[in-house]
Amino acid sequence: MPSSHVLPSGVCRVPTALLLERIRNPFECPVWDGCEGPLQREQVVACLASGNLESAPHDALSHYPLEWHAQRVAYIAKQIKVALGKGHSLNDVLGQLGPLDLELPIPGLNYYPTNTLADGYHRLAALILLEIAEAQVSLSGDVFQMLL
């Protein structure tokens, strides 16, 4: 497994498998408000095949049906595939996507977030779908909790 490390911008490169040990997998359980079930890979693949893609970012104050999330993940997955197909490095592609925002507990303040990925489930789902082994992550909270 590749080792995690900090990039010059302060963003960490973390193995996707390690992230999935710590946070919810959008293909296994619900992660978006208003959606009762997990995202289905088949939905995303069908959106990719049909070209039914959603380019608009998620508005955190709005609720979207699961189909919208599948379209959004498909759009991101296509962007990743196109960029890698043009010869861009994985590091550049992940940098263009922006880091996943991982929110860690702060026991000293009795703060324990229920949804540890504050932003980035669509990007994470695209990385999982494409079997990309690493993600870029920005951390907030008590970083030592990641080691526990």
XYZ file of N, CA, C and O in Angstrom, residues 59-146:
352
model
N -25.403 21.681 -4.125
C -25.760 22.767 -3.211
C -26.082 22.120 -1.875
O -27.074 21.402 -1.744
N -25.235 22.334 -0.885
C -25.361 21.641 0.396
C -26.694 21.895 1.094
O -27.098 21.119 1.951
N -27.387 22.956 0.755
C -28.658 23.261 1.411
C -29.848 22.598 0.726
O -30.968 22.682 1.220
N -29.617 21.964 -0.404
C -30.705 21.348 -1.163
C -30.620 19.831 -1.080
O -29.554 19.261 -0.859
N -31.751 19.185 -1.262
C -31.807 17.727 -1.316
C -32.019 17.309 -2.765
O -32.837 17.876 -3.467
N -31.267 16.334 -3.185
C -31.339 15.844 -4.560
C -31.668 14.361 -4.534
O -31.248 13.642 -3.626
N -32.365 13.868 -5.556
C -32.621 12.422 -5.618
C -31.322 11.667 -5.916
O -30.358 12.230 -6.437
N -31.316 10.393 -5.607
C -30.131 9.571 -5.809
C -29.675 9.576 -7.267
O -28.478 9.542 -7.552
N -30.618 9.655 -8.210
C -30.273 9.691 -9.635
C -29.394 10.915 -9.944
O -28.465 10.831 -10.746
N -29.688 12.064 -9.324
C -28.873 13.263 -9.527
C -27.437 13.003 -9.058
O -26.471 13.361 -9.732
N -27.287 12.351 -7.898
C -25.951 12.052 -7.377
C -25.209 11.093 -8.311
O -24.002 11.244 -8.527
N -25.929 10.115 -8.875
C -25.307 9.197 -9.839
C -24.809 9.973 -11.056
O -23.704 9.715 -11.562
N -25.606 10.934 -11.531
C -25.205 11.758 -12.678
C -23.989 12.610 -12.337
O -23.092 12.797 -13.173
N -23.938 13.127 -11.126
C -22.803 13.955 -10.695
C -21.526 13.122 -10.606
O -20.463 13.539 -11.062
N -21.625 11.932 -10.018
C -20.467 11.039 -9.923
C -20.002 10.641 -11.326
O -18.804 10.615 -11.603
N -20.948 10.360 -12.215
C -20.598 10.004 -13.591
C -19.847 11.141 -14.273
O -18.862 10.915 -14.984
N -20.298 12.362 -14.059
C -19.620 13.528 -14.654
C -18.171 13.612 -14.154
O -17.234 13.787 -14.950
N -17.981 13.471 -12.862
C -16.629 13.561 -12.293
C -15.764 12.408 -12.801
O -14.596 12.610 -13.171
N -16.326 11.203 -12.827
C -15.576 10.042 -13.327
C -15.146 10.259 -14.780
O -14.010 9.959 -15.159
N -16.047 10.802 -15.588
C -15.695 11.071 -16.996
C -14.572 12.099 -17.080
O -13.642 11.944 -17.879
N -14.646 13.158 -16.270
C -13.592 14.181 -16.281
C -12.237 13.566 -15.922
O -11.221 13.891 -16.547
N -12.240 12.676 -14.944
C -10.999 12.013 -14.538
C -10.474 11.149 -15.684
O -9.285 11.212 -16.029
N -11.346 10.335 -16.280
C -10.929 9.441 -17.366
C -10.396 10.224 -18.558
O -9.378 9.854 -19.148
N -11.045 11.310 -18.926
C -10.604 12.128 -20.052
C -9.230 12.725 -19.760
O -8.316 12.675 -20.605
N -9.053 13.285 -18.566
C -7.773 13.911 -18.219
C -6.642 12.883 -18.201
O -5.559 13.138 -18.730
N -6.888 11.722 -17.597
C -5.854 10.683 -17.577
C -5.576 10.180 -18.991
O -4.426 9.902 -19.331
N -6.626 10.085 -19.819
C -6.464 9.650 -21.207
C -5.644 10.614 -22.040
O -5.031 10.224 -23.036
N -5.641 11.891 -21.645
C -4.847 12.896 -22.354
C -3.411 12.955 -21.842
O -2.647 13.821 -22.241
N -3.089 12.060 -20.896
C -1.720 11.998 -20.404
C -1.431 12.829 -19.170
O -0.275 12.933 -18.753
N -2.456 13.434 -18.576
C -2.232 14.187 -17.335
C -1.883 13.217 -16.215
O -2.416 12.103 -16.158
N -1.026 13.632 -15.326
C -0.643 12.766 -14.212
C -1.801 12.668 -13.216
O -2.642 13.570 -13.121
N -1.823 11.575 -12.480
C -2.851 11.396 -11.459
C -2.774 12.517 -10.434
O -3.803 13.042 -9.999
N -1.568 12.925 -10.085
C -1.398 14.009 -9.116
C -2.055 15.297 -9.626
O -2.742 15.992 -8.880
N -1.864 15.613 -10.905
C -2.485 16.810 -11.484
C -4.007 16.693 -11.506
O -4.724 17.642 -11.217
N -4.498 15.512 -11.875
C -5.948 15.302 -11.945
C -6.572 15.441 -10.558
O -7.584 16.124 -10.386
N -5.963 14.815 -9.561
C -6.486 14.930 -8.196
C -6.417 16.370 -7.707
O -7.328 16.847 -7.025
N -5.358 17.068 -8.081
C -5.240 18.477 -7.706
C -6.339 19.327 -8.319
O -6.869 20.234 -7.672
N -6.696 19.041 -9.571
C -7.774 19.785 -10.227
C -9.128 19.502 -9.585
O -9.983 20.377 -9.521
N -9.333 18.273 -9.124
C -10.598 17.918 -8.466
C -10.759 18.658 -7.140
O -11.866 18.983 -6.742
N -9.656 18.875 -6.467
C -9.697 19.467 -5.133
C -9.735 18.363 -4.095
O -10.228 17.261 -4.355
N -9.230 18.644 -2.916
C -9.149 17.608 -1.891
C -10.521 17.283 -1.287
O -11.426 18.115 -1.266
N -10.626 16.058 -0.801
C -11.766 15.678 0.014
C -11.548 16.322 1.381
O -10.425 16.352 1.875
N -12.591 16.859 1.965
C -12.457 17.541 3.263
C -12.854 16.593 4.382
O -14.042 16.351 4.617
N -11.852 16.059 5.062
C -12.059 15.090 6.124
C -12.076 15.815 7.472
O -11.116 16.488 7.833
N -13.179 15.678 8.177
C -13.358 16.334 9.469
C -13.197 15.291 10.569
O -13.980 14.346 10.658
N -12.172 15.467 11.395
C -11.852 14.518 12.451
C -12.407 14.995 13.788
O -12.633 16.186 13.991
N -12.596 14.060 14.727
C -13.085 14.453 16.057
C -12.081 15.362 16.780
O -10.882 15.337 16.496
N -12.601 16.134 17.713
C -11.776 16.944 18.608
C -12.224 16.596 20.029
O -13.089 17.264 20.610
N -11.662 15.517 20.596
C -12.124 15.064 21.911
C -12.019 16.136 22.997
O -12.880 16.218 23.872
N -11.001 16.976 22.948
C -10.837 18.031 23.950
C -11.990 19.016 23.979
O -12.247 19.660 24.990
N -12.692 19.139 22.858
C -13.859 20.021 22.774
C -15.166 19.226 22.764
O -16.235 19.778 22.531
N -15.044 17.908 23.001
C -16.206 17.014 22.974
C -16.946 17.111 21.641
O -18.171 17.094 21.585
N -16.180 17.226 20.554
C -16.744 17.347 19.208
C -16.474 16.064 18.440
O -15.326 15.689 18.211
N -17.544 15.384 18.075
C -17.451 14.130 17.344
C -18.392 14.197 16.136
O -19.584 13.924 16.269
N -17.876 14.589 14.974
C -18.756 14.728 13.795
C -19.366 13.382 13.397
O -18.710 12.349 13.485
N -20.617 13.421 12.985
C -21.287 12.195 12.557
C -20.967 11.876 11.100
O -21.022 10.735 10.692
N -20.654 12.874 10.320
C -20.310 12.676 8.916
C -18.898 13.200 8.732
O -18.694 14.382 8.527
N -17.922 12.308 8.831
C -16.535 12.762 8.865
C -16.014 13.325 7.548
O -15.018 14.020 7.538
N -16.679 13.019 6.444
C -16.289 13.643 5.184
C -17.212 14.841 4.980
O -18.362 14.695 4.592
N -16.687 16.018 5.278
C -17.502 17.236 5.217
C -17.826 17.622 3.780
O -18.863 18.217 3.513
N -16.943 17.290 2.852
C -17.168 17.608 1.444
C -16.361 16.639 0.599
O -15.186 16.416 0.871
N -16.998 16.047 -0.421
C -16.235 15.234 -1.348
C -16.771 13.845 -1.639
O -16.082 13.051 -2.275
N -17.987 13.529 -1.216
C -18.499 12.176 -1.479
C -18.665 11.874 -2.969
O -18.468 10.737 -3.394
N -18.996 12.875 -3.785
C -19.102 12.616 -5.233
C -17.720 12.285 -5.802
O -17.569 11.349 -6.590
N -16.716 13.037 -5.401
C -15.351 12.779 -5.867
C -14.860 11.424 -5.371
O -14.245 10.662 -6.111
N -15.155 11.120 -4.100
C -14.757 9.826 -3.552
C -15.411 8.694 -4.332
O -14.750 7.710 -4.687
N -16.704 8.806 -4.611
C -17.403 7.758 -5.364
C -16.781 7.578 -6.750
O -16.633 6.441 -7.225
N -16.391 8.666 -7.396
C -15.751 8.566 -8.716
C -14.401 7.858 -8.599
O -14.067 7.019 -9.442
N -13.640 8.157 -7.562
C -12.350 7.486 -7.361
C -12.550 5.993 -7.117
O -11.805 5.164 -7.647
N -13.564 5.639 -6.318
C -13.861 4.225 -6.054
C -14.268 3.536 -7.347
O -13.782 2.450 -7.659
N -15.168 4.158 -8.089
C -15.658 3.576 -9.347
C -14.515 3.290 -10.308
O -14.476 2.241 -10.954
N -13.574 4.221 -10.398
C -12.439 4.086 -11.322
C -11.268 3.304 -10.719
O -10.229 3.169 -11.360
N -11.456 2.842 -9.481
C -10.429 2.072 -8.773
C -9.105 2.828 -8.667
O -8.029 2.266 -8.877
N -9.207 4.100 -8.354
C -8.015 4.925 -8.152
C -7.579 4.756 -6.701
O -8.367 4.931 -5.774
N -6.324 4.399 -6.520
C -5.826 3.949 -5.226
C -5.557 5.062 -4.220
O -5.395 4.780 -3.038
N -5.494 6.318 -4.661
C -5.182 7.404 -3.735
C -6.126 8.574 -3.940
O -6.674 8.764 -5.027
N -6.283 9.342 -2.870
C -7.078 10.564 -2.918
C -6.291 11.671 -2.236
O -5.412 11.404 -1.409
N -6.588 12.902 -2.602
C -6.018 14.030 -1.881
C -7.035 14.471 -0.837
O -8.223 14.594 -1.136
N -6.557 14.700 0.383
C -7.431 14.971 1.515
C -6.908 16.153 2.306
O -5.708 16.250 2.566
N -7.808 17.058 2.671
C -7.455 18.106 3.629
C -8.092 17.699 4.957
O -9.200 17.174 4.997
N -7.361 17.904 6.028
C -7.796 17.459 7.357
C -8.131 18.642 8.237
O -7.440 19.654 8.228
N -9.202 18.489 9.022
C -9.495 19.449 10.090
C -9.862 18.640 11.324
O -10.321 17.510 11.231
N -9.626 19.213 12.474
C -9.895 18.502 13.721
C -8.592 18.016 14.324
O -7.512 18.506 14.029
N -8.681 17.005 15.184
C -7.530 16.444 15.873
C -6.907 15.373 14.979
O -7.369 14.248 14.911
N -5.826 15.755 14.290
C -5.196 14.874 13.311
C -4.712 13.581 13.960
O -4.717 12.529 13.328
N -4.366 13.608 15.222
C -3.896 12.393 15.892
C -4.987 11.341 15.963
O -4.713 10.161 16.100
N -6.255 11.749 15.846
C -7.355 10.782 15.845
C -7.298 9.869 14.627
O -7.808 8.756 14.679
N -6.691 10.308 13.573
C -6.585 9.489 12.358
C -5.689 8.276 12.629
O -5.810 7.250 11.974
